[in-house]
Structures are given as structure tokens and as C-alpha cells.
PDB file of C-alpha atoms in Angstrom:
ATOM      1  CA  MET Q  42     103.044  99.363 146.709  1.00 61.00           C
ATOM      2  CA  SER Q  43     100.523 101.177 148.338  1.00 75.00           C
ATOM      3  CA  GLY Q  44      99.895 104.937 146.908  1.00 87.00           C
ATOM      4  CA  LEU Q  45      99.876 103.769 143.491  1.00 93.00           C
ATOM      5  CA  ASN Q  46      96.436 104.961 141.383  1.00 94.00           C
ATOM      6  CA  PRO Q  47      94.655 102.519 139.811  1.00 92.00           C
ATOM      7  CA  LEU Q  48      95.724 100.862 137.102  1.00 92.00           C
ATOM      8  CA  ASN Q  49      92.890 101.379 134.290  1.00 93.00           C
ATOM      9  CA  GLU Q  50      92.372  98.845 131.261  1.00 91.00           C
ATOM     10  CA  VAL Q  51      91.692 100.029 127.695  1.00 91.00           C
ATOM     11  CA  VAL Q  52      90.498  97.383 125.078  1.00 86.00           C
ATOM     12  CA  PRO Q  53      91.246  99.443 121.791  1.00 88.00           C
ATOM     13  CA  PHE Q  54      91.581  96.617 119.554  1.00 87.00           C
ATOM     14  CA  GLN Q  55      89.201  93.357 119.337  1.00 87.00           C
ATOM     15  CA  THR Q  56      88.976  90.363 117.349  1.00 89.00           C
ATOM     16  CA  LYS Q  57      85.812  88.414 117.143  1.00 92.00           C
ATOM     17  CA  PHE Q  58      84.543  85.356 116.050  1.00 96.00           C
ATOM     18  CA  TYR Q  59      81.117  84.104 116.080  1.00 97.00           C
ATOM     19  CA  TRP Q  60      79.314  80.520 116.266  1.00 98.00           C
ATOM     20  CA  ALA Q  61      76.025  78.784 116.056  1.00 98.00           C
ATOM     21  CA  SER Q  62      74.594  75.421 115.786  1.00 98.00           C
ATOM     22  CA  LEU Q  63      72.141  75.196 112.739  1.00 98.00           C
ATOM     23  CA  GLY Q  64      70.530  71.788 113.311  1.00 95.00           C
ATOM     24  CA  ASP Q  65      70.841  68.563 111.937  1.00 98.00           C
ATOM     25  CA  LEU Q  66      72.186  68.776 108.111  1.00 98.00           C
ATOM     26  CA  SER Q  67      73.293  65.333 107.167  1.00 98.00           C
ATOM     27  CA  HIS Q  68      70.797  65.431 104.166  1.00 98.00           C
ATOM     28  CA  LEU Q  69      73.361  67.567 102.612  1.00 99.00           C
ATOM     29  CA  ILE Q  70      76.203  65.242 103.022  1.00 98.00           C
ATOM     30  CA  PRO Q  71      75.116  63.260  99.797  1.00 98.00           C
ATOM     31  CA  ILE Q  72      74.992  66.028  97.626  1.00 98.00           C
ATOM     32  CA  VAL Q  73      78.536  67.251  98.571  1.00 98.00           C
ATOM     33  CA  ARG Q  74      80.032  63.930  97.926  1.00 97.00           C
ATOM     34  CA  LYS Q  75      77.937  63.811  94.435  1.00 97.00           C
ATOM     35  CA  LEU Q  76      79.688  67.037  93.871  1.00 96.00           C
ATOM     36  CA  ARG Q  77      83.118  65.485  94.525  1.00 96.00           C
ATOM     37  CA  ASP Q  78      82.187  62.622  92.321  1.00 94.00           C
ATOM     38  CA  SER Q  79      81.517  64.327  89.324  1.00 94.00           C
ATOM     39  CA  ASP Q  80      84.465  67.049  89.859  1.00 90.00           C
ATOM     40  CA  GLN Q  81      87.214  66.611  87.483  1.00 82.00           C
ATOM     41  CA  SER Q  82      89.477  69.357  88.775  1.00 84.00           C
ATOM     42  CA  ASP Q  83      91.817  69.860  91.392  1.00 78.00           C
ATOM     43  CA  VAL Q  84      92.037  72.336  93.364  1.00 91.00           C
ATOM     44  CA  VAL Q  85      94.895  72.832  95.910  1.00 91.00           C
ATOM     45  CA  ILE Q  86      94.542  75.973  97.947  1.00 93.00           C
ATOM     46  CA  SER Q  87      95.102  75.631 101.776  1.00 92.00           C
ATOM     47  CA  ASN Q  88      94.067  72.069 101.779  1.00 92.00           C
ATOM     48  CA  ARG Q  89      96.764  69.127 102.023  1.00 94.00           C
ATOM     49  CA  GLY Q  90      95.207  66.274 100.949  1.00 94.00           C
ATOM     50  CA  GLY Q  91      91.533  65.519 100.711  1.00 93.00           C
ATOM     51  CA  TRP Q  92      89.435  67.200  97.787  1.00 94.00           C
ATOM     52  CA  GLN Q  93      88.077  70.940  97.644  1.00 96.00           C
ATOM     53  CA  SER Q  94      85.916  71.798  95.178  1.00 96.00           C
ATOM     54  CA  PRO Q  95      85.603  75.015  92.764  1.00 95.00           C
ATOM     55  CA  PRO Q  96      84.211  78.156  93.944  1.00 96.00           C
ATOM     56  CA  TYR Q  97      80.506  78.113  93.878  1.00 97.00           C
ATOM     57  CA  ASN Q  98      77.972  81.166  93.885  1.00 98.00           C
ATOM     58  CA  ARG Q  99      74.517  81.158  95.270  1.00 98.00           C
ATOM     59  CA  GLY Q 100      72.244  79.210  92.600  1.00 97.00           C
ATOM     60  CA  LYS Q 101      74.868  77.201  91.125  1.00 97.00           C
ATOM     61  CA  VAL Q 102      74.139  74.146  93.682  1.00 98.00           C
ATOM     62  CA  ALA Q 103      70.596  74.409  94.340  1.00 98.00           C
ATOM     63  CA  GLU Q 104      70.196  72.102  97.012  1.00 98.00           C
ATOM     64  CA  LEU Q 105      72.896  74.324  98.781  1.00 99.00           C
ATOM     65  CA  ASP Q 106      70.708  77.634  98.653  1.00 99.00           C
ATOM     66  CA  PRO Q 107      68.730  76.910 101.930  1.00 99.00           C
ATOM     67  CA  LEU Q 108      72.258  76.851 103.633  1.00 99.00           C
ATOM     68  CA  TYR Q 109      73.468  79.686 101.951  1.00 99.00           C
ATOM     69  CA  ASP Q 110      70.872  81.440 102.799  1.00 99.00           C
ATOM     70  CA  ILE Q 111      71.152  80.857 106.708  1.00 99.00           C
ATOM     71  CA  VAL Q 112      74.866  81.795 106.839  1.00 99.00           C
ATOM     72  CA  TYR Q 113      74.192  84.792 104.773  1.00 99.00           C
ATOM     73  CA  ASP Q 114      71.576  86.079 107.832  1.00 99.00           C
ATOM     74  CA  TYR Q 115      74.104  84.821 110.440  1.00 99.00           C
ATOM     75  CA  VAL Q 116      76.955  86.912 108.779  1.00 99.00           C
ATOM     76  CA  CYS Q 117      74.640  90.060 108.453  1.00 98.00           C
ATOM     77  CA  LYS Q 118      74.373  90.109 111.951  1.00 97.00           C
ATOM     78  CA  ALA Q 119      78.201  89.916 111.972  1.00 97.00           C
ATOM     79  CA  TYR Q 120      78.470  93.110 109.933  1.00 97.00           C
ATOM     80  CA  ALA Q 121      75.847  94.720 111.823  1.00 97.00           C
ATOM     81  CA  GLU Q 122      78.543  93.974 114.814  1.00 94.00           C
ATOM     82  CA  PHE Q 123      81.189  95.458 113.296  1.00 93.00           C
ATOM     83  CA  GLY Q 124      79.547  98.816 112.179  1.00 94.00           C
ATOM     84  CA  ILE Q 125      79.385  97.477 108.311  1.00 95.00           C
ATOM     85  CA  ASN Q 126      76.542  99.105 107.006  1.00 95.00           C
ATOM     86  CA  LYS Q 127      76.142  97.402 103.761  1.00 95.00           C
ATOM     87  CA  GLN Q 128      74.444  93.878 102.765  1.00 97.00           C
ATOM     88  CA  PRO Q 129      77.390  91.031 102.298  1.00 98.00           C
ATOM     89  CA  LYS Q 130      78.651  90.389  98.887  1.00 98.00           C
ATOM     90  CA  ASP Q 131      78.635  86.763  97.800  1.00 98.00           C
ATOM     91  CA  GLY Q 132      82.168  86.214  97.613  1.00 98.00           C
ATOM     92  CA  GLY Q 133      81.722  82.363  96.750  1.00 98.00           C
ATOM     93  CA  TYR Q 134      81.999  79.382  98.546  1.00 98.00           C
ATOM     94  CA  TRP Q 135      83.257  75.822  98.228  1.00 98.00           C
ATOM     95  CA  VAL Q 136      83.138  72.092  99.941  1.00 98.00           C
ATOM     96  CA  ASN Q 137      86.119  70.354 102.063  1.00 97.00           C
ATOM     97  CA  ILE Q 138      86.211  66.771 102.098  1.00 96.00           C
ATOM     98  CA  ASN Q 139      89.163  65.364 104.411  1.00 96.00           C
ATOM     99  CA  LYS Q 140      89.816  62.138 104.964  1.00 95.00           C
ATOM    100  CA  LYS Q 141      92.681  60.659 107.511  1.00 95.00           C
ATOM    101  CA  TYR Q 142      95.809  62.687 107.666  1.00 96.00           C
ATOM    102  CA  ASP Q 143      94.278  65.556 105.548  1.00 96.00           C
ATOM    103  CA  TYR Q 144      94.328  69.144 106.855  1.00 96.00           C
ATOM    104  CA  ASN Q 145      94.390  72.728 105.822  1.00 95.00           C
ATOM    105  CA  ILE Q 146      97.394  75.261 106.409  1.00 96.00           C
ATOM    106  CA  SER Q 147      97.643  78.348 107.859  1.00 97.00           C
ATOM    107  CA  HIS Q 148      95.945  80.842 105.245  1.00 98.00           C
ATOM    108  CA  ASN Q 149      93.289  83.753 105.576  1.00 98.00           C
ATOM    109  CA  HIS Q 150      91.038  85.162 102.971  1.00 97.00           C
ATOM    110  CA  PRO Q 151      92.368  88.266 101.270  1.00 95.00           C
ATOM    111  CA  THR Q 152      88.927  89.137  99.056  1.00 91.00           C
ATOM    112  CA  ALA Q 153      86.610  89.092 101.550  1.00 97.00           C
ATOM    113  CA  PHE Q 154      85.525  91.023 104.587  1.00 97.00           C
ATOM    114  CA  PHE Q 155      84.122  87.896 106.879  1.00 98.00           C
ATOM    115  CA  ALA Q 156      84.461  83.948 106.313  1.00 99.00           C
ATOM    116  CA  ALA Q 157      82.629  81.407 107.586  1.00 99.00           C
ATOM    117  CA  VAL Q 158      82.407  77.603 107.648  1.00 99.00           C
ATOM    118  CA  VAL Q 159      80.165  74.918 108.372  1.00 99.00           C
ATOM    119  CA  TYR Q 160      80.872  71.498 109.512  1.00 99.00           C
ATOM    120  CA  LEU Q 161      78.645  68.584 108.053  1.00 98.00           C
ATOM    121  CA  LYS Q 162      80.202  65.838 109.391  1.00 98.00           C
ATOM    122  CA  SER Q 163      83.003  65.706 111.802  1.00 97.00           C
ATOM    123  CA  PRO Q 164      84.496  62.471 113.602  1.00 95.00           C
ATOM    124  CA  VAL Q 165      86.046  62.091 116.440  1.00 95.00           C
ATOM    125  CA  ASN Q 166      89.492  63.034 116.569  1.00 95.00           C
ATOM    126  CA  SER Q 167      89.211  64.512 113.123  1.00 95.00           C
ATOM    127  CA  GLY Q 168      90.813  67.706 113.695  1.00 96.00           C
ATOM    128  CA  THR Q 169      89.671  71.425 115.309  1.00 97.00           C
ATOM    129  CA  PHE Q 170      89.388  74.688 113.589  1.00 98.00           C
ATOM    130  CA  VAL Q 171      92.330  76.999 115.089  1.00 98.00           C
ATOM    131  CA  MET Q 172      92.733  80.703 114.376  1.00 95.00           C
ATOM    132  CA  GLU Q 173      95.763  82.504 114.877  1.00 95.00           C
ATOM    133  CA  ARG Q 174      96.844  85.847 116.704  1.00 90.00           C
ATOM    134  CA  PRO Q 175      97.097  88.684 114.437  1.00 87.00           C
ATOM    135  CA  ASP Q 176     100.011  90.377 115.920  1.00 85.00           C
ATOM    136  CA  PRO Q 177     103.800  89.197 116.681  1.00 83.00           C
ATOM    137  CA  LEU Q 178     102.917  88.990 120.463  1.00 81.00           C
ATOM    138  CA  ASP Q 179     105.043  85.643 120.789  1.00 77.00           C
ATOM    139  CA  ASP Q 180     108.000  87.123 119.279  1.00 80.00           C
ATOM    140  CA  PHE Q 181     108.259  89.842 121.280  1.00 83.00           C
ATOM    141  CA  MET Q 182     107.601  88.399 124.781  1.00 80.00           C
ATOM    142  CA  ARG Q 183     108.423  85.226 126.593  1.00 84.00           C
ATOM    143  CA  ILE Q 184     105.148  84.141 127.992  1.00 84.00           C
ATOM    144  CA  ASP Q 185     104.983  82.299 131.743  1.00 87.00           C
ATOM    145  CA  GLN Q 186     101.330  82.238 131.724  1.00 88.00           C
ATOM    146  CA  ARG Q 187      98.818  82.010 128.810  1.00 84.00           C
ATOM    147  CA  ASN Q 188      95.594  84.019 129.667  1.00 82.00           C
ATOM    148  CA  PRO Q 189      93.274  85.611 127.218  1.00 81.00           C
ATOM    149  CA  ASN Q 190      95.173  88.610 126.965  1.00 82.00           C
ATOM    150  CA  ASN Q 191      97.990  86.274 125.744  1.00 83.00           C
ATOM    151  CA  PHE Q 192      96.580  83.654 123.756  1.00 84.00           C
ATOM    152  CA  CYS Q 193      98.650  82.972 120.245  1.00 90.00           C
ATOM    153  CA  THR Q 194      96.074  80.470 118.968  1.00 92.00           C
ATOM    154  CA  TRP Q 195      92.501  80.156 119.787  1.00 93.00           C
ATOM    155  CA  SER Q 196      90.817  76.500 118.947  1.00 95.00           C
ATOM    156  CA  VAL Q 197      87.336  75.821 118.230  1.00 96.00           C
ATOM    157  CA  PRO Q 198      85.908  72.325 118.231  1.00 96.00           C
ATOM    158  CA  THR Q 199      84.652  71.531 114.273  1.00 96.00           C
ATOM    159  CA  ASP Q 200      81.332  69.786 115.764  1.00 97.00           C
ATOM    160  CA  GLU Q 201      78.813  68.749 113.213  1.00 98.00           C
ATOM    161  CA  ASN Q 202      76.051  71.425 112.276  1.00 98.00           C
ATOM    162  CA  LYS Q 203      78.346  74.143 113.568  1.00 98.00           C
ATOM    163  CA  LEU Q 204      78.637  77.542 112.113  1.00 99.00           C
ATOM    164  CA  ILE Q 205      82.100  79.448 112.684  1.00 99.00           C
ATOM    165  CA  ILE Q 206      82.110  83.146 111.297  1.00 99.00           C
ATOM    166  CA  PHE Q 207      85.316  84.801 111.668  1.00 98.00           C
ATOM    167  CA  PRO Q 208      87.212  88.134 110.317  1.00 97.00           C
ATOM    168  CA  ALA Q 209      88.927  87.504 107.018  1.00 98.00           C
ATOM    169  CA  TRP Q 210      92.316  88.430 107.850  1.00 97.00           C
ATOM    170  CA  ILE Q 211      92.550  86.326 110.303  1.00 97.00           C
ATOM    171  CA  ARG Q 212      94.831  83.641 109.647  1.00 97.00           C
ATOM    172  CA  HIS Q 213      93.327  79.944 110.639  1.00 98.00           C
ATOM    173  CA  TYR Q 214      94.323  76.587 109.533  1.00 98.00           C
ATOM    174  CA  VAL Q 215      92.382  72.997 110.575  1.00 98.00           C
ATOM    175  CA  GLU Q 216      94.272  70.383 112.277  1.00 97.00           C
ATOM    176  CA  GLN Q 217      95.091  67.194 110.519  1.00 96.00           C
ATOM    177  CA  ASN Q 218      91.861  64.590 110.565  1.00 96.00           C
ATOM    178  CA  LEU Q 219      93.096  61.610 112.839  1.00 96.00           C
ATOM    179  CA  THR Q 220      90.293  59.365 112.999  1.00 93.00           C
ATOM    180  CA  GLU Q 221      90.238  55.937 113.474  1.00 88.00           C
ATOM    181  CA  GLU Q 222      88.767  54.421 110.187  1.00 85.00           C
ATOM    182  CA  GLU Q 223      91.054  55.153 106.941  1.00 80.00           C
ATOM    183  CA  ASP Q 224      87.944  56.655 104.936  1.00 77.00           C
ATOM    184  CA  ASP Q 225      86.408  58.932 107.502  1.00 91.00           C
ATOM    185  CA  GLU Q 226      85.901  62.470 106.185  1.00 96.00           C
ATOM    186  CA  ARG Q 227      85.604  65.578 107.772  1.00 97.00           C
ATOM    187  CA  ILE Q 228      83.072  67.566 105.572  1.00 98.00           C
ATOM    188  CA  SER Q 229      82.436  71.262 105.847  1.00 98.00           C
ATOM    189  CA  ILE Q 230      81.544  74.068 103.488  1.00 99.00           C
ATOM    190  CA  ALA Q 231      83.529  77.375 103.498  1.00 98.00           C
ATOM    191  CA  PHE Q 232      81.997  80.645 102.504  1.00 99.00           C
ATOM    192  CA  ASN Q 233      83.471  84.203 101.784  1.00 99.00           C
ATOM    193  CA  PHE Q 234      81.487  87.482 102.043  1.00 98.00           C
ATOM    194  CA  GLY Q 235      82.625  90.852 101.144  1.00 96.00           C
TER     195      GLY Q 235
END
């Protein structure tokens, strides 16, 4: 193989996601449980089991506005990183409460540029957040050894107080909650920004 010129690598397309630890958010858990307990709607989008709230916008639930503002500031950083020279538009947010065996199927957020999720409560074995590769690589190649060039999914632990921001076109799902306790809940708040 001697005599070959160097093989140059170019990465023209990247898919980035971002995450941050937000500090203790446990004071929000009673607020979102109260929303659930007072809600009569039956919203089913990607959730299989569990409760998903109707969509809210900033100002609808005053106690959640400070969290919204923190998420918004982080999303502004993601916009700048992507070269989007405008302020994010409020695309709504909603609460997810998943008990044992509940999960969210693969989906994306077609009306948004970026989506975000904050985990308020995430017991042991309550599932991870999984992003799917946005191209059909697995349909075309048999991969012998997985590495960053050919991953088809990327799992992100759903740690409590964690914020995850990702491009809204990326399909993603949340694994089944398999906690030990029947009534132990994974609680998150998801956001859309356009």
C-alpha cells in the first residue's frame, strides 16, 4: 500500500445536540403533578401510556416561566451555533409523566427548528432518550464495528435536572420506564422553538 497519497477527511454534514445540568428543579414536580390532576384532556401523540399535557405557551403556567426562560437562553446559544440569526419563537411546551411501562415512540417535531427536554424526575431504569441517525446508512451497509462514523442511534441518559437540546428534525424516542416501583414516574417538560 505504499505510494498512496494521504486520504483526506471532510465532514460536510454534522448533527449536534447539546445538554446542560440546570440545578435542582424538584420544586417543579408538585406543580406539574397538579397540572396533571386537574387536566381532563387525553393527549396522545408519541406517548404510549402515561400523561401528556396539552401544549402551553410562556405565561400560561406562571410557575414554569422561570424554567422556560432558562431553556430559551440555552436555545439562543444553539441558534447562534447553527448560524440562525433570529430569536427563537415560542412553539409551545408540554409536560410528560410516564409511569412504569410507559414510553414515547419514535417521532420528530416538524413545526420547530429546535426541540428541548428537561428531566425533572428520572428514577433508576426509567429509560434513556434515544436519537436516531437522520440518514438510511443501516439500509445500505453491513457495519462490522460501530464507531462515531456509523452509529445509527445515540442514547442520552435522562438524568434529573438535565436539559437536552436537539434539531427538531431528528427522530427520537424515550425508552420504556422499567422502574422497580409501579407508581414511580419519569417526569419531563418538552419544548419547541421555531
